[in-house]
XYZ file of C-alpha atoms in Angstrom:
310
model
C -21.623 -2.060 -4.704
C -22.314 -4.350 -3.554
C -19.035 -6.335 -1.246
C -17.138 -7.863 -3.719
C -16.807 -5.819 -5.913
C -14.035 -4.582 -4.010
C -10.897 -6.630 -3.866
C -11.357 -8.032 0.732
C -8.538 -10.982 0.272
C -5.164 -10.839 1.417
C -3.317 -10.084 -0.667
C -5.710 -7.958 -2.316
C -5.388 -6.588 0.894
C -1.707 -5.953 0.923
C -2.451 -4.930 -2.664
C -3.826 -1.288 -2.433
C -2.166 -1.003 0.574
C 1.300 -1.028 -1.288
C -1.126 1.438 -3.694
C -1.518 3.998 -1.701
C 0.916 4.337 1.136
C 3.413 4.403 -2.170
C 2.140 8.119 -3.060
C 2.029 9.046 0.733
C 6.199 7.803 1.246
C 6.583 10.740 4.013
C 3.403 10.465 5.650
C 3.972 7.306 5.913
C 8.089 7.633 7.187
C 6.563 9.772 9.833
C 4.719 7.572 11.240
C 7.232 4.585 11.582
C 9.500 7.294 13.154
C 9.985 8.160 16.842
C 7.010 11.735 16.607
C 9.094 14.952 16.182
C 12.043 13.337 13.392
C 13.100 15.127 11.100
C 12.617 14.158 8.007
C 14.851 16.222 4.553
C 12.922 13.372 2.484
C 10.783 9.631 1.691
C 11.600 8.056 -1.218
C 10.653 4.278 -2.733
C 12.795 2.111 -3.497
C 13.686 -1.182 -5.699
C 15.401 -4.058 -4.146
C 16.809 -6.742 -5.928
C 19.506 -9.941 -4.114
C 21.708 -10.039 -7.465
C 22.924 -13.452 -6.222
C 19.818 -15.126 -5.525
C 17.921 -13.081 -8.378
C 15.147 -13.461 -6.265
C 13.258 -9.677 -6.671
C 12.704 -8.032 -2.664
C 8.856 -6.111 -2.516
C 10.236 -2.126 -2.463
C 11.204 -0.560 0.651
C 11.490 3.399 2.300
C 14.891 4.873 2.393
C 14.394 8.398 4.456
C 16.422 10.409 5.088
C 16.823 11.401 8.418
C 19.915 14.487 9.765
C 21.583 13.705 7.036
C 22.314 10.115 6.958
C 20.405 7.186 4.743
C 17.702 4.210 6.591
C 15.156 1.757 4.824
C 12.186 1.515 6.567
C 10.348 -1.470 5.825
C 6.321 -2.361 7.055
C 4.774 -5.611 6.446
C 1.285 -5.595 6.774
C -1.178 -8.465 8.123
C -4.646 -9.132 9.235
C -3.740 -10.578 11.693
C -1.125 -11.781 13.782
C 0.327 -15.248 12.711
C 3.594 -16.831 14.277
C 5.215 -16.880 10.921
C 5.729 -13.296 10.589
C 8.759 -12.700 12.903
C 10.349 -15.319 10.458
C 9.213 -13.379 7.939
C 10.478 -9.781 9.064
C 13.672 -11.373 9.966
C 14.095 -12.996 6.138
C 12.812 -9.809 4.576
C 15.833 -8.409 6.216
C 18.629 -10.175 5.628
C 17.504 -10.343 2.368
C 16.770 -6.327 2.171
C 20.644 -6.537 4.132
C 21.991 -8.079 1.531
C 20.275 -6.232 -1.772
C 21.736 -3.371 -0.505
C 25.426 -4.465 0.606
C 27.425 -3.838 -2.702
C 27.316 -0.099 -1.825
C 30.113 1.665 0.660
C 27.921 2.736 3.262
C 25.308 0.915 3.438
C 22.059 2.525 4.980
C 20.258 1.163 8.020
C 17.082 -1.130 8.057
C 13.292 -1.541 10.788
C 11.476 -3.186 10.255
C 7.590 -2.602 11.132
C 4.537 -5.095 11.337
C 1.439 -2.778 11.100
C -1.752 -4.957 12.320
C -5.071 -4.140 10.707
C -6.703 -6.287 13.356
C -6.729 -9.630 16.157
C -6.406 -9.216 19.862
C -7.973 -6.679 22.377
C -5.278 -6.958 24.364
C -2.744 -4.216 23.816
C 0.679 -5.671 21.505
C 4.204 -5.169 23.167
C 5.462 -1.827 20.648
C 8.394 -4.790 20.544
C 8.040 -8.339 18.066
C 11.999 -9.882 18.235
C 12.972 -13.414 16.343
C 16.294 -14.231 18.153
C 19.252 -16.773 15.951
C 21.297 -16.867 19.771
C 21.795 -19.485 22.089
C 19.214 -18.916 24.823
C 21.149 -17.185 27.460
C 23.983 -14.863 25.459
C 23.553 -11.458 23.961
C 21.028 -11.778 21.120
C 21.006 -11.339 17.597
C 18.444 -11.803 15.423
C 16.171 -8.957 14.202
C 14.202 -6.675 16.058
C 10.555 -5.121 14.947
C 8.910 -2.623 15.702
C 4.424 -3.418 15.803
C 2.186 -1.475 14.877
C -1.261 -2.129 15.721
C -3.405 0.307 14.313
C -6.868 -1.191 14.925
C -5.928 -0.909 18.882
C -5.610 3.325 18.766
C -7.892 6.164 18.214
C -9.636 8.000 14.703
C -7.250 11.015 16.481
C -4.710 9.365 16.816
C -4.445 8.771 13.030
C -5.888 12.001 12.136
C -2.693 13.157 13.370
C -0.374 10.666 12.074
C -1.398 12.855 8.367
C -4.112 11.375 5.494
C -2.073 8.204 4.827
C -3.404 6.911 8.122
C -7.057 7.938 7.793
C -8.059 4.825 5.883
C -6.988 3.090 9.330
C -10.043 5.534 10.622
C -12.764 1.770 10.353
C -10.409 0.374 12.065
C -10.405 1.918 15.686
C -11.707 1.899 18.801
C -13.586 4.432 18.800
C -14.528 4.120 15.036
C -18.973 5.121 14.686
C -20.690 6.376 11.884
C -20.600 10.344 12.707
C -16.469 9.437 12.603
C -16.907 8.609 9.405
C -18.001 11.156 7.921
C -15.149 13.928 9.704
C -13.235 11.661 8.156
C -13.898 11.396 4.696
C -14.558 15.680 5.886
C -10.477 15.904 7.218
C -9.059 13.978 4.103
C -11.628 16.495 1.275
C -9.808 19.627 2.989
C -6.223 18.590 3.406
C -5.155 16.071 -0.151
C -6.401 16.908 -4.103
C -8.967 14.882 -5.603
C -7.045 11.836 -6.670
C -5.579 11.041 -3.772
C -9.254 11.554 -2.241
C -10.669 9.183 -4.809
C -8.282 6.788 -3.510
C -7.981 7.324 -0.453
C -11.378 7.086 0.563
C -11.837 3.553 -1.191
C -9.241 2.804 0.968
C -11.302 3.557 4.450
C -14.013 1.785 2.160
C -11.865 -1.550 2.411
C -10.614 -1.186 5.835
C -14.195 -0.991 6.364
C -14.669 -4.491 4.917
C -12.383 -6.023 7.154
C -13.017 -4.447 10.246
C -13.750 -7.574 12.265
C -15.115 -5.319 15.138
C -18.615 -5.882 12.096
C -19.996 -1.972 12.911
C -20.731 -1.755 9.502
C -19.514 1.044 8.758
C -19.456 0.203 4.961
C -22.747 1.256 4.691
C -22.657 5.078 6.493
C -19.223 5.651 4.198
C -20.102 4.653 0.952
C -23.468 7.465 0.745
C -21.301 9.621 0.965
C -18.961 8.928 -1.870
C -20.335 9.542 -5.093
C -20.127 6.264 -7.502
C -18.085 7.577 -9.995
C -15.527 8.131 -7.134
C -15.795 4.325 -6.242
C -15.609 3.034 -9.893
C -12.469 5.367 -11.125
C -10.223 4.810 -9.004
C -7.527 1.811 -9.020
C -9.138 -0.018 -6.113
C -11.939 -0.491 -7.718
C -10.245 -1.330 -11.283
C -7.728 -4.219 -9.156
C -10.358 -5.858 -7.858
C -11.979 -5.992 -11.133
C -9.300 -7.517 -12.336
C -8.673 -9.751 -9.007
C -12.064 -11.647 -9.630
C -11.776 -11.137 -13.345
C -8.578 -13.281 -13.201
C -10.378 -15.631 -10.459
C -13.145 -16.593 -13.543
C -15.936 -14.823 -11.854
C -16.822 -13.042 -14.362
C -18.339 -12.743 -17.996
C -15.863 -12.679 -20.881
C -12.782 -12.715 -18.620
C -10.398 -11.981 -21.025
C -11.441 -9.312 -23.839
C -13.293 -7.917 -19.838
C -9.380 -7.715 -18.172
C -8.093 -5.367 -21.016
C -10.979 -3.613 -21.195
C -10.603 -2.663 -17.496
C -7.154 -2.129 -18.175
C -7.762 0.051 -21.404
C -10.002 2.084 -19.305
C -7.920 2.322 -16.306
C -4.300 3.598 -18.833
C -6.585 5.349 -20.788
C -7.115 7.989 -17.334
C -3.689 7.818 -15.928
C -3.120 9.158 -18.977
C -5.061 12.238 -18.545
C -4.169 12.834 -15.266
C -0.752 13.217 -16.389
C -0.004 14.385 -19.104
C -3.286 16.334 -19.361
C -4.308 15.742 -22.447
C -6.152 13.706 -23.958
C -4.314 10.518 -26.273
C -4.061 10.701 -30.102
C -4.206 7.727 -31.256
C -0.801 6.970 -31.995
C -1.248 7.187 -28.440
C -4.835 4.663 -27.688
C -3.287 1.872 -29.863
C 0.172 1.583 -28.161
C -2.362 2.374 -24.816
C -4.642 -0.664 -26.087
C -1.700 -2.980 -26.981
C -0.823 -2.090 -22.966
C -3.946 -3.073 -21.164
C -3.318 -6.238 -23.572
C -0.300 -7.612 -22.210
C 0.222 -5.877 -18.090
C -0.420 -7.738 -15.899
C -2.674 -6.188 -11.933
C 1.303 -5.914 -10.089
C 2.227 -4.641 -13.225
C -0.269 -2.076 -13.251
C 1.014 -0.886 -9.488
C 3.926 0.535 -11.073
C 2.347 1.889 -13.783
C 0.433 3.943 -11.643
C 2.712 5.768 -9.269
C 4.665 7.632 -12.718
C 4.412 11.092 -13.460
C 3.892 12.231 -16.934
C 7.208 11.695 -18.922
C 7.928 8.508 -17.180
C 4.487 7.865 -18.060
C 4.470 8.018 -21.639
C 8.451 6.900 -21.771
C 7.197 3.532 -20.544
C 4.402 4.011 -23.311
C 6.341 4.419 -26.063
C 8.742 2.132 -25.064
C 6.570 -1.454 -27.562
C 7.404 0.920 -29.797
């Protein structure tokens, strides 16, 4: 597969990470919380500030020892000076979105860095609004530089975090083979497909330029890449940007293949003639961003979404 066949921009990487993390909410939550914290449940929520008609990124609702909290992560290829302000803005808007609840959940943010300086990062960043010398007001947030961690540290966090292995300080070709082996042992086939291709995408953004993509691809069957949501998103992005021929027709065809594959995996059978027509209608109307939400629907919810168009 050529490098252009997979999405590489920061926006695409963010979309990929949101997709994959939504399949492993508990792995995601446990890595953000202190070691050994008992997590009762972890669920992604849609949040919206009604008074401002503004839709926010989804937050992870975590129940720890009976108490609800919201965990939010910002994926960043590298540090930018506006990150603290962005985290502060999200924190305030998220607080507004749940302010109507009798007991609003507490909120915490984490900035996950995928590349940057070699010097260690502090464990915490701040956006301060209080005057100098006065008691702190503003937002504190955690900083998790995954590219400064070892493969062992990432693997210990669970299958989800193995996709960052190409960014680890001790990553090499032999380690990639071990990571893929561990992934296969711990997840089902569909989860392995998405994690393995996300692993390849992470190798593309590795600023240490160790060429780990060339070590990973021979270990994967080509159909794994072709059938993955990550690959399909990359094709859709390319279609939107005018990089491939037959834009609209190709976009609908690619999306239809994705929806058809989702139907078979979620429902457990092939669609009938009427359902094929509905899939075709949906493929012509759905956006790549909406496709992200549909990919995560279980069988019953997927069928309900499909028949909404009637």
